[in-house]
XYZ file of C-alpha atoms in Angstrom:
754
model
C 23.464 376.226 172.780
C 24.691 375.579 169.272
C 24.523 378.214 166.562
C 21.975 378.025 163.774
C 24.458 376.772 161.189
C 25.987 374.113 163.410
C 24.966 370.474 163.401
C 24.876 367.482 165.720
C 26.462 364.101 165.196
C 25.281 360.502 165.548
C 28.409 358.749 164.306
C 29.056 357.174 167.704
C 25.539 355.786 167.955
C 25.423 354.856 164.256
C 28.410 352.566 164.708
C 26.121 350.184 166.554
C 23.505 350.145 163.804
C 24.399 347.248 161.608
C 21.179 346.268 159.861
C 18.905 347.627 162.547
C 15.499 348.802 161.302
C 15.856 352.553 160.829
C 12.078 352.813 160.447
C 11.642 351.814 164.087
C 10.454 354.811 166.148
C 12.654 353.855 169.107
C 15.749 353.715 166.891
C 14.875 357.056 165.298
C 14.342 358.725 168.686
C 17.755 357.538 169.862
C 19.329 359.013 166.738
C 17.427 362.306 167.139
C 18.389 362.641 170.812
C 22.037 361.936 170.007
C 22.080 364.355 167.064
C 20.557 367.185 169.142
C 22.626 366.493 172.248
C 24.923 369.487 171.762
C 21.977 371.853 171.196
C 21.116 371.607 174.912
C 17.373 371.751 174.247
C 14.833 371.194 177.016
C 12.753 368.047 177.336
C 9.580 369.843 176.195
C 11.155 370.798 172.866
C 12.549 367.285 172.473
C 9.084 365.821 173.129
C 7.658 368.134 170.452
C 10.309 366.899 168.007
C 9.452 363.288 168.897
C 5.765 364.083 168.261
C 6.612 365.493 164.817
C 8.644 362.400 164.052
C 5.787 360.083 165.055
C 3.391 362.112 162.920
C 5.516 361.979 159.773
C 6.640 358.421 160.407
C 2.979 357.396 160.406
C 2.385 359.274 157.149
C 5.421 357.655 155.512
C 4.419 354.201 156.771
C 0.907 354.566 155.371
C 2.192 355.685 151.978
C 5.181 353.374 151.582
C 4.952 350.411 153.915
C 7.630 347.932 152.785
C 9.210 345.024 154.653
C 12.910 345.350 155.522
C 15.728 342.801 155.794
C 13.712 340.372 153.670
C 15.399 337.819 151.367
C 13.112 336.223 148.806
C 13.658 333.476 146.232
C 12.496 333.642 142.645
C 11.130 330.166 141.766
C 9.801 330.550 138.233
C 8.569 332.953 135.575
C 6.053 332.159 132.820
C 4.717 334.569 130.198
C 2.743 334.721 126.951
C 2.693 337.356 124.195
C 4.849 339.972 125.914
C 7.155 342.195 123.838
C 8.494 340.123 120.903
C 7.630 336.785 122.564
C 4.812 334.435 121.650
C 3.123 331.874 123.892
C 4.548 329.210 126.196
C 7.630 330.937 127.640
C 8.985 329.675 130.972
C 12.146 329.911 133.080
C 12.457 327.592 136.103
C 14.837 329.488 138.400
C 14.807 326.657 140.950
C 16.871 324.680 138.419
C 19.232 327.547 137.618
C 22.306 328.041 139.799
C 25.454 330.051 139.291
C 25.988 332.267 136.279
C 23.271 331.854 133.651
C 24.022 333.464 130.314
C 21.442 334.924 127.945
C 23.281 335.727 124.728
C 22.040 337.037 121.437
C 22.060 339.871 118.996
C 20.483 343.221 119.766
C 16.648 343.212 119.570
C 16.599 339.438 119.977
C 14.596 339.733 123.219
C 17.322 339.360 125.861
C 16.306 342.358 127.975
C 12.627 341.592 127.357
C 13.007 338.585 129.669
C 13.912 340.958 132.491
C 11.131 343.369 131.520
C 8.646 340.470 131.595
C 9.788 339.787 135.166
C 9.418 343.476 136.121
C 6.009 343.670 134.425
C 4.677 340.621 136.243
C 5.840 341.756 139.670
C 5.837 345.573 139.517
C 3.640 346.444 136.497
C 6.560 348.324 134.885
C 9.752 347.781 132.878
C 13.413 348.754 133.041
C 12.575 351.507 130.517
C 9.882 352.846 132.894
C 7.213 352.030 130.322
C 3.928 352.620 132.163
C 1.598 352.028 129.213
C 0.840 348.309 129.193
C -0.374 348.503 125.594
C 3.316 348.611 124.625
C 4.104 345.575 126.782
C 1.743 343.323 124.787
C 3.126 341.816 121.570
C 1.984 344.153 118.781
C 0.505 341.235 116.835
C -1.452 339.833 119.800
C -4.611 340.942 121.593
C -3.474 340.091 125.114
C -0.470 339.117 127.183
C 0.124 337.639 130.632
C 2.784 336.562 133.099
C 2.932 334.353 136.198
C 5.690 334.549 138.785
C 6.296 332.195 141.712
C 8.414 333.404 144.646
C 9.194 332.237 148.182
C 9.961 334.004 151.470
C 11.077 331.526 154.100
C 8.512 328.713 154.016
C 5.781 330.886 152.431
C 5.220 330.626 148.694
C 3.513 333.369 146.662
C 2.091 333.578 143.164
C 1.583 336.776 141.162
C -0.434 336.661 137.942
C -0.809 339.697 135.715
C -2.643 339.902 132.396
C -3.247 342.790 129.996
C -5.828 342.914 127.204
C -6.180 345.354 124.336
C -9.472 347.194 123.764
C -10.697 350.057 121.613
C -12.281 353.236 122.916
C -13.394 356.482 121.361
C -11.446 359.597 122.275
C -12.557 362.935 120.800
C -14.257 361.150 117.928
C -11.274 358.910 117.130
C -10.834 355.237 117.936
C -7.833 354.643 120.217
C -6.368 351.321 121.313
C -5.656 350.972 125.031
C -4.957 348.055 127.378
C -6.608 347.062 130.649
C -4.631 345.102 133.246
C -5.671 342.704 136.032
C -3.451 341.350 138.796
C -3.831 338.595 141.407
C -1.627 338.145 144.459
C -1.947 334.720 146.056
C -0.339 332.905 148.969
C 0.064 329.212 148.108
C -0.040 326.504 150.772
C 0.049 323.159 149.032
C -3.259 322.773 147.214
C -4.814 325.741 149.024
C -4.608 329.307 147.784
C -5.258 332.446 149.858
C -6.013 335.702 148.038
C -3.948 338.688 149.147
C -5.697 341.062 146.740
C -6.841 344.495 147.770
C -10.146 346.090 146.778
C -8.492 347.673 143.742
C -5.570 346.819 141.477
C -3.579 349.647 143.064
C -4.151 348.155 146.524
C -3.088 344.715 145.274
C 0.108 346.211 143.800
C 0.675 347.929 147.140
C 0.362 344.577 148.943
C 2.958 343.095 146.555
C 5.341 345.988 147.279
C 4.843 345.555 151.032
C 5.892 341.917 150.696
C 8.705 342.023 148.119
C 9.719 345.692 148.099
C 9.402 348.273 145.361
C 10.749 348.090 141.828
C 13.379 350.644 142.841
C 14.457 348.324 145.672
C 14.802 345.494 143.143
C 16.796 347.603 140.671
C 19.150 348.717 143.456
C 19.760 345.296 144.995
C 19.307 342.817 142.171
C 20.092 344.450 138.863
C 22.816 346.289 136.996
C 20.978 347.606 133.947
C 22.361 348.200 130.477
C 22.315 351.982 130.833
C 22.835 352.221 134.607
C 25.821 350.035 135.408
C 27.934 353.091 136.145
C 25.103 355.158 137.613
C 26.541 355.405 141.125
C 30.076 356.463 140.250
C 28.831 358.582 137.353
C 26.670 360.749 139.619
C 27.666 363.817 141.571
C 28.138 363.913 145.336
C 24.515 364.765 146.145
C 23.070 362.017 143.942
C 25.583 359.497 145.335
C 24.387 360.270 148.837
C 20.803 359.743 147.676
C 21.645 356.344 146.144
C 23.608 355.318 149.226
C 20.694 356.490 151.375
C 18.389 354.170 149.432
C 20.688 351.189 150.013
C 20.899 352.003 153.713
C 17.143 352.697 153.874
C 17.824 356.304 154.849
C 15.268 357.722 152.405
C 12.772 357.670 155.250
C 14.649 360.671 156.676
C 14.555 362.586 153.382
C 10.847 361.798 152.896
C 10.036 363.121 156.350
C 12.222 366.169 155.726
C 10.146 367.033 152.634
C 6.865 366.668 154.525
C 8.127 368.749 157.444
C 9.501 371.420 155.103
C 6.127 371.724 153.382
C 4.255 372.070 156.674
C 6.832 374.425 158.170
C 6.454 376.778 155.188
C 2.938 377.670 156.328
C 4.182 377.950 159.896
C 7.016 380.211 158.784
C 4.588 382.460 156.901
C 2.365 382.769 159.985
C 5.427 383.472 162.109
C 6.619 386.151 159.690
C 3.197 387.783 159.798
C 3.226 387.986 163.600
C 6.893 388.848 164.094
C 6.370 392.241 162.472
C 4.517 393.390 165.610
C 6.000 394.434 168.957
C 3.247 392.968 171.125
C 4.919 393.887 174.417
C 5.027 397.571 173.425
C 1.444 397.445 172.170
C 0.256 395.754 175.381
C 2.012 398.437 177.471
C 0.405 401.200 175.395
C -3.097 399.722 175.539
C -2.720 398.917 179.267
C -1.969 402.608 179.955
C -5.070 403.682 178.029
C -7.093 400.984 179.792
C -5.967 402.218 183.232
C -6.623 405.878 182.356
C -10.105 405.037 181.106
C -10.778 402.916 184.220
C -9.970 405.871 186.481
C -12.322 408.128 184.493
C -14.981 405.394 184.572
C -14.697 405.022 188.360
C -14.941 408.804 188.794
C -17.979 409.027 186.516
C -19.566 406.047 188.272
C -19.177 407.782 191.664
C -20.712 410.950 190.199
C -23.654 408.927 188.857
C -24.260 407.261 192.211
C -24.162 410.684 193.951
C -26.712 412.150 191.524
C -28.966 409.121 191.995
C -28.844 409.543 195.790
C -29.576 413.290 195.527
C -32.436 412.640 193.065
C -33.908 410.032 195.392
C -33.735 412.552 198.259
C -35.517 415.263 196.211
C -38.219 412.808 195.116
C -38.752 411.903 198.762
C -39.117 415.630 199.621
C -41.621 416.046 196.774
C -43.620 413.060 197.976
C -43.702 414.475 201.516
C -44.768 417.929 200.207
C -47.563 416.404 198.125
C -48.728 414.605 201.258
C -48.879 417.952 203.117
C -50.748 419.515 200.210
C -53.228 416.633 200.323
C -53.843 417.226 204.061
C -54.006 421.063 203.756
C -57.350 422.917 204.575
C -60.152 422.200 202.061
C -60.611 425.850 201.117
C -57.125 426.118 199.706
C -57.312 422.950 197.649
C -60.896 423.676 196.594
C -59.877 427.194 195.526
C -57.176 425.698 193.322
C -59.636 423.204 191.883
C -62.308 425.888 191.355
C -59.838 428.156 189.564
C -58.669 425.272 187.384
C -62.282 424.390 186.484
C -63.100 428.065 185.831
C -60.103 428.334 183.493
C -61.185 425.172 181.668
C -64.750 426.532 181.432
C -63.589 429.845 179.914
C -61.458 427.994 177.349
C -64.359 425.736 176.400
C -66.794 428.690 176.028
C -64.282 430.529 173.827
C -63.822 427.403 171.694
C -67.596 426.959 171.292
C -68.004 430.629 170.318
C -65.400 430.222 167.554
C -67.004 427.016 166.392
C -70.462 428.652 166.233
C -69.012 431.429 164.092
C -67.449 428.880 161.707
C -70.733 426.990 161.403
C -72.680 430.214 160.716
C -70.255 431.076 157.904
C -70.730 427.596 156.432
C -74.523 428.050 156.472
C -74.236 431.360 154.608
C -71.921 429.878 151.946
C -74.026 426.766 151.349
C -77.337 428.729 151.374
C -76.022 431.087 148.690
C -74.924 428.139 146.541
C -78.308 426.413 146.951
C -80.142 429.602 146.012
C -78.180 429.976 142.748
C -78.756 426.317 141.849
C -82.500 426.666 142.580
C -82.750 429.721 140.348
C -81.076 427.794 137.459
C -83.326 424.762 137.909
C -86.505 426.896 138.022
C -85.593 428.572 134.709
C -85.118 425.210 132.959
C -88.204 423.218 131.698
C -86.830 419.717 132.117
C -90.041 418.019 130.912
C -89.993 419.919 127.634
C -86.280 419.169 127.209
C -86.834 415.435 127.666
C -89.762 415.441 125.191
C -87.551 417.250 122.643
C -84.779 414.725 123.232
C -87.137 411.780 122.729
C -88.664 413.319 119.538
C -85.248 414.082 118.040
C -83.913 410.606 118.800
C -86.947 408.968 117.069
C -86.618 411.200 113.997
C -82.860 410.635 113.878
C -83.397 406.859 113.799
C -86.044 407.334 111.075
C -83.587 409.353 108.957
C -80.958 406.617 109.282
C -83.434 403.979 108.089
C -84.500 406.125 105.068
C -80.880 406.803 104.178
C -80.173 403.067 104.171
C -83.159 402.389 101.852
C -82.114 405.217 99.505
C -78.616 403.713 99.147
C -80.131 400.295 98.474
C -82.520 401.710 95.794
C -79.697 403.614 94.113
C -77.726 400.373 93.909
C -80.632 398.554 92.177
C -81.033 401.355 89.620
C -77.307 401.365 88.895
C -77.323 397.577 88.372
C -80.323 397.742 85.955
C -78.705 400.484 83.914
C -75.480 398.486 83.684
C -77.318 395.412 82.327
C -79.208 397.486 79.713
C -75.997 399.144 78.579
C -74.308 395.763 78.081
C -77.354 394.482 76.092
C -77.041 397.341 73.619
C -73.410 396.479 73.039
C -73.865 392.746 72.107
C -74.405 391.962 68.354
C -77.056 389.244 68.819
C -79.692 391.673 70.132
C -82.985 389.881 70.881
C -82.282 386.772 68.781
C -81.705 384.512 71.800
C -84.508 385.187 74.288
C -83.611 382.110 76.367
C -80.025 383.309 76.937
C -79.635 384.077 80.646
C -77.680 387.253 79.951
C -80.354 388.588 77.511
C -83.181 387.453 79.782
C -81.672 389.338 82.780
C -81.286 392.459 80.622
C -85.000 392.408 79.661
C -85.991 391.957 83.299
C -83.833 394.956 84.223
C -85.684 397.052 81.620
C -88.943 396.210 83.395
C -87.745 396.976 86.953
C -85.770 400.151 86.177
C -88.818 402.407 86.123
C -90.273 400.993 89.334
C -86.943 401.414 91.135
C -86.651 405.049 90.042
C -90.191 405.775 91.257
C -89.382 404.182 94.614
C -86.190 406.285 94.940
C -88.203 409.453 94.318
C -90.655 408.572 97.084
C -87.819 407.791 99.535
C -86.082 411.130 98.852
C -89.344 412.987 99.461
C -89.799 411.217 102.809
C -86.176 411.973 103.797
C -86.667 415.685 103.034
C -89.907 415.751 105.052
C -88.297 414.219 108.171
C -85.283 416.545 107.862
C -87.689 419.485 107.771
C -89.352 418.262 110.983
C -85.999 418.119 112.813
C -84.987 421.525 111.542
C -82.019 423.153 113.215
C -82.469 421.483 116.640
C -79.144 420.580 118.427
C -79.723 417.254 120.161
C -76.261 417.307 121.825
C -76.997 420.665 123.454
C -80.323 419.323 124.756
C -78.584 416.266 126.172
C -75.977 418.516 127.898
C -78.706 420.602 129.574
C -80.446 417.478 130.823
C -77.187 416.127 132.321
C -76.463 419.489 133.986
C -80.002 419.536 135.429
C -79.478 416.076 136.928
C -76.076 416.993 138.447
C -77.311 420.258 139.987
C -80.408 418.535 141.351
C -78.184 416.041 143.177
C -75.939 418.846 144.493
C -79.008 420.818 145.623
C -80.229 417.792 147.568
C -76.807 417.389 149.250
C -76.680 421.101 150.164
C -80.117 420.867 151.749
C -78.962 417.891 153.834
C -75.702 419.663 154.822
C -77.612 422.771 155.943
C -79.917 420.650 158.068
C -76.903 418.931 159.722
C -75.140 422.253 160.355
C -78.284 423.762 161.868
C -78.535 420.782 164.191
C -74.849 421.187 165.175
C -75.355 424.958 165.803
C -78.215 424.145 168.164
C -75.976 421.587 169.980
C -73.147 424.153 170.335
C -75.522 426.781 171.617
C -76.988 424.353 174.145
C -73.508 423.342 175.409
C -72.411 426.992 175.598
C -75.458 427.882 177.692
C -74.653 425.002 180.073
C -71.070 426.245 180.450
C -72.205 429.831 181.049
C -74.411 428.606 183.885
C -71.498 426.569 185.334
C -69.203 429.591 184.990
C -71.461 431.716 187.145
C -71.379 429.039 189.860
C -67.580 428.702 189.701
C -67.108 432.473 190.006
C -69.152 432.396 193.199
C -67.068 429.435 194.522
C -63.800 431.283 193.860
C -65.098 434.380 195.649
C -66.139 432.233 198.608
C -62.825 430.355 198.879
C -60.745 433.544 198.506
C -62.185 434.788 201.782
C -60.019 432.104 203.599
C -56.717 434.107 203.637
C -54.658 431.720 205.823
C -55.496 428.676 203.712
C -54.632 430.545 200.550
C -51.277 431.620 201.947
C -50.290 428.034 202.778
C -51.468 426.836 199.400
C -49.316 429.475 197.725
C -46.248 428.470 199.766
C -46.807 424.789 199.061
C -47.151 425.497 195.360
C -43.917 427.544 195.313
C -42.036 424.796 197.175
C -43.413 422.186 194.798
C -42.354 424.145 191.715
C -38.875 424.640 193.210
C -38.531 420.912 193.909
C -39.760 420.004 190.431
C -37.173 422.353 188.921
C -34.365 420.837 191.021
C -35.484 417.301 190.131
C -35.531 418.219 186.430
C -31.988 419.620 186.639
C -30.767 416.523 188.494
C -32.311 414.232 185.840
C -30.570 416.207 183.080
C -27.224 415.918 184.881
C -27.789 412.206 185.515
C -28.645 411.552 181.845
C -25.471 413.354 180.753
C -23.460 411.392 183.309
C -24.988 408.081 182.150
C -24.073 408.910 178.529
C -20.466 409.557 179.541
C -20.499 406.420 181.702
C -21.704 404.276 178.768
C -18.920 405.706 176.619
C -16.357 404.830 179.307
C -17.780 401.302 179.589
C -17.567 400.860 175.801
C -13.944 401.994 175.817
C -13.283 399.763 178.842
C -14.615 396.714 176.964
C -12.745 397.661 173.803
C -9.424 398.117 175.624
C -9.987 394.922 177.616
C -10.715 392.874 174.465
C -7.770 394.495 172.705
C -5.512 393.438 175.582
C -6.894 389.882 175.434
C -6.283 389.755 171.668
C -2.764 391.162 171.978
C -1.859 388.724 174.767
C -3.298 385.840 172.724
C -1.322 386.982 169.674
C 1.833 387.305 171.773
C 1.223 383.814 173.139
C 0.510 382.580 169.607
C 3.808 384.105 168.493
C 5.635 382.403 171.364
C 3.892 379.099 170.563
C 4.724 379.476 166.865
C 8.341 380.235 167.685
C 8.478 377.178 169.903
C 6.741 375.052 167.256
C 8.928 376.384 164.461
C 12.003 375.814 166.606
C 10.932 372.173 166.921
C 10.356 372.024 163.152
C 13.725 373.650 162.452
C 15.595 371.217 164.688
C 13.596 368.304 163.301
C 14.405 369.295 159.712
C 18.093 369.548 160.646
C 17.850 365.953 161.854
C 15.975 364.748 158.758
C 18.052 366.680 156.195
C 20.276 364.691 153.861
C 23.231 366.327 155.638
C 21.815 365.437 159.050
C 21.402 362.052 160.711
C 21.453 360.263 157.344
C 24.822 361.768 156.437
C 26.292 360.813 159.816
C 25.120 357.232 159.335
C 26.621 357.196 155.843
C 29.943 358.529 157.177
C 29.977 355.908 159.917
C 29.130 353.166 157.442
C 31.871 354.198 154.989
C 34.700 352.237 156.708
C 32.581 349.079 156.609
C 31.593 349.731 152.993
C 35.204 350.454 151.987
C 36.263 347.253 153.722
C 33.670 345.297 151.729
C 34.847 346.988 148.500
C 38.400 345.978 149.349
C 37.307 342.365 149.959
C 35.641 342.266 146.550
C 38.625 343.748 144.688
C 41.397 341.858 146.512
C 42.975 339.266 144.213
C 40.693 340.563 141.420
C 42.416 343.747 140.188
C 45.592 345.605 141.138
C 43.856 348.834 142.181
C 41.863 349.949 145.206
C 38.532 351.800 145.280
C 37.277 353.644 148.344
C 34.833 356.384 149.354
C 35.515 359.445 151.495
C 33.252 362.060 153.028
C 34.248 365.597 153.745
C 32.560 368.976 153.843
C 29.196 367.276 153.202
C 30.571 365.645 150.030
C 30.811 361.977 149.127
C 33.743 361.274 146.802
C 35.030 358.027 145.238
C 38.737 357.454 144.661
C 40.761 354.899 142.721
C 44.323 354.102 143.856
C 46.970 352.119 141.977
C 50.070 350.724 143.688
C 52.788 353.320 144.276
C 50.350 356.136 143.406
C 48.113 358.326 145.487
C 44.369 358.070 145.142
C 42.641 360.078 142.454
C 38.933 360.676 141.643
C 37.205 357.684 140.049
C 36.121 359.968 137.212
C 39.734 359.802 135.982
C 39.673 355.993 135.699
C 39.200 354.080 132.465
C 35.863 352.665 131.346
C 36.886 349.167 132.434
C 38.071 350.424 135.836
C 34.784 352.246 136.342
C 32.797 349.130 135.431
C 34.737 346.930 137.863
C 34.555 349.623 140.567
C 30.809 349.987 140.067
C 30.279 346.236 140.508
C 32.472 346.159 143.599
C 30.615 349.100 145.179
C 27.279 347.471 144.364
C 28.263 344.221 146.104
C 29.669 346.118 149.076
C 26.477 348.119 149.502
C 24.398 344.951 149.478
C 26.184 343.755 152.604
C 25.009 346.795 154.607
C 21.607 347.239 152.990
C 18.324 346.427 154.766
C 16.316 346.577 151.527
C 14.367 343.487 150.382
C 16.660 341.335 148.225
C 16.040 338.470 145.837
C 18.326 335.492 145.221
C 18.759 336.546 141.576
C 21.182 339.205 140.348
C 20.817 340.524 136.809
C 23.701 341.919 134.775
C 22.380 343.531 131.593
C 25.264 344.212 129.143
C 27.826 344.759 131.942
C 31.014 344.067 130.035
C 30.699 346.560 127.197
C 33.532 348.745 128.496
C 35.822 345.909 129.629
C 39.145 345.324 127.852
C 41.138 342.101 127.887
C 43.353 343.272 130.766
C 40.365 343.696 133.082
C 38.249 340.816 131.795
C 39.870 338.344 134.193
C 39.108 340.698 137.067
C 35.507 340.954 135.954
C 35.227 337.164 135.844
C 36.502 337.003 139.422
C 33.878 339.629 140.414
C 31.274 337.332 138.915
C 32.532 334.632 141.243
C 32.097 337.073 144.154
C 28.514 337.752 143.060
C 27.924 333.972 142.969
C 28.818 333.856 146.641
C 26.006 336.314 147.454
C 23.290 335.290 144.975
C 21.976 331.873 143.984
C 21.507 332.854 140.344
C 23.225 335.510 138.221
C 21.591 336.326 134.899
C 24.257 337.610 132.533
C 22.703 339.284 129.481
C 25.134 340.213 126.713
C 25.797 340.243 122.997
C 29.551 339.669 123.588
C 30.610 336.147 122.629
C 33.800 336.245 124.742
C 31.630 336.304 127.909
C 30.171 332.892 127.088
C 33.154 331.239 128.730
C 32.151 332.889 132.046
C 28.747 331.243 132.385
C 27.727 327.934 133.926
C 24.492 327.601 131.960
C 22.927 329.291 128.945
C 19.292 330.162 128.227
C 18.687 329.934 124.515
C 16.226 332.302 122.823
C 14.561 330.305 120.024
C 12.151 331.348 117.293
C 8.697 329.827 116.841
C 6.216 331.082 114.258
C 8.234 334.283 113.964
C 8.177 335.040 117.723
C 10.883 334.677 120.354
C 10.564 331.627 122.627
C 12.321 330.679 125.878
C 11.845 327.467 127.796
C 14.582 326.844 130.308
């Protein structure tokens, strides 16, 4: 088996993969089997790896399902009010062949043509602008684009429109844009909608048909700021870009998914690997066996005690049968003695009860006598008459007191009026004046009111004298006490009657028992005369007591044994379950190790330095050959790629000199090399590809010495693409083009119609 840091190799198999679909499960399984060949893994592990691959392949397919090895034609592009353009813009690509130049000053709208294309098809731009508000012309309320494209004999139409609207966000009005898209298959006059349920689903359907925007940028465009992106990147990034051209990203995507899932698996494995389950199972098994032996021993002891107890119970049953068939005198003597003992106990109990009842009678009689003496010394009738008299006189006093207060108030009012009359200067001059008239009336009533007050005071004094010093509250208290004691006296009388009745019942029952006792004494004397019967009865009774004692001891031993047995059973179950758990955990650990081993090997396959790197290495000769074809008769230097120690390096070689890193080349050499590599990669790529190639400001770094070479590269591009859009502000590139698209101005907005 190979070591952990070693790797497999699929270079031999990869040599047969020209543009074969690397997303095909069968192709992937061949590559996996070849890569893992030197690991000498068993078929079960390989099947597990295949299962993982199918799982992640399905996930990748669902998320990013894109057609491969598809060539599509761009027929036309129309747009209104996008970027700095107004309405009525159209480019008919069916009429454009060869190199088509779009020249103009900066900010004239050259690159906006390309961004209008990217917006219409992919809802984005070369600047990765995702906010469609910024795609719409700032002076317009909406914008739209229509693109027509063909794959084979099938024609498709994509329409996309965005409209500005205002919404409130945290109390402020904000302008946003909503976008709609339609994806249609055109068959003559008939149109078939390929829309999904949502805009996102429709965009996904477009990507499935034509590829992603990233696919387009890789295969059909050299952007203004990315012309040198491949050679300007480091080794790792170069491998990523090359992987995208070769459609190897599927391996990296599955590697990321597997790595994420394996992290949880690794954590679970780490948790279990800290335990020595074999040692623990051995330890618990020993305890289990020891406990089982003790349990078996205790179980045998329990069964023995049960058998012995059953035997003693049988002996007791047989003895009781003999006792039942023994002579009557013996059994009757026992019964007579038992009844005599019961009778003596009952008589003693009744004697004590009679004594208690007699004491109760004495206590209650004494209490009743004292209460009777108090009641006899109290004249309740006289007390009630006094109470009634005092209550009447008390009410009479209250009435007189009320009248006295009223009379005093009248006198005070009359005196006040007379005093006020003496103080006014007019005197008696105005007899009809209400104030004077009331004063004269008061003079007439004052004497009568004083006489009435005198009479009332005399009556009040007379009634007070009748009441004297009598204490009505004391009288009321005596009456209440008389009523309470009368009730208690009645209850005591009833209690004494009940107790007397109970004493008679006790005495009657005691007399009956005394009579029975005399009869039982005679029976005992009679039965005691049978000596032989009594002897047997005594022996039987002794044997019975002995058996009962033995049975009691056996039950105690059995209960103790059962307690120990239950404890052994509990331990038995605990040890047994512990063993089951430990064996399951050990099996889980083995399963996790096996599963993680499959994950580990699978991730080795899917890693960027795994199968993908082997394919890249095997493809390099073909790619270098294509680069050489592009550069031959174009420039006097060579460009080639080499792989070594998991690196991907690019070299430039001039005649009579050894190769050196491309980073040491001039800007013009890098630009030419970048174009050559791009064309070479297109020959081995399975990505969807259009018939249009876009060069956005490609010649910025070119000098006059390399310009001729660049022109010849353009001719090479013409051999691979129907239309090449050359966007530049450099006038000396105008001689390279076959046709020009002119950007006009209309009403202050850019306009294209070509």
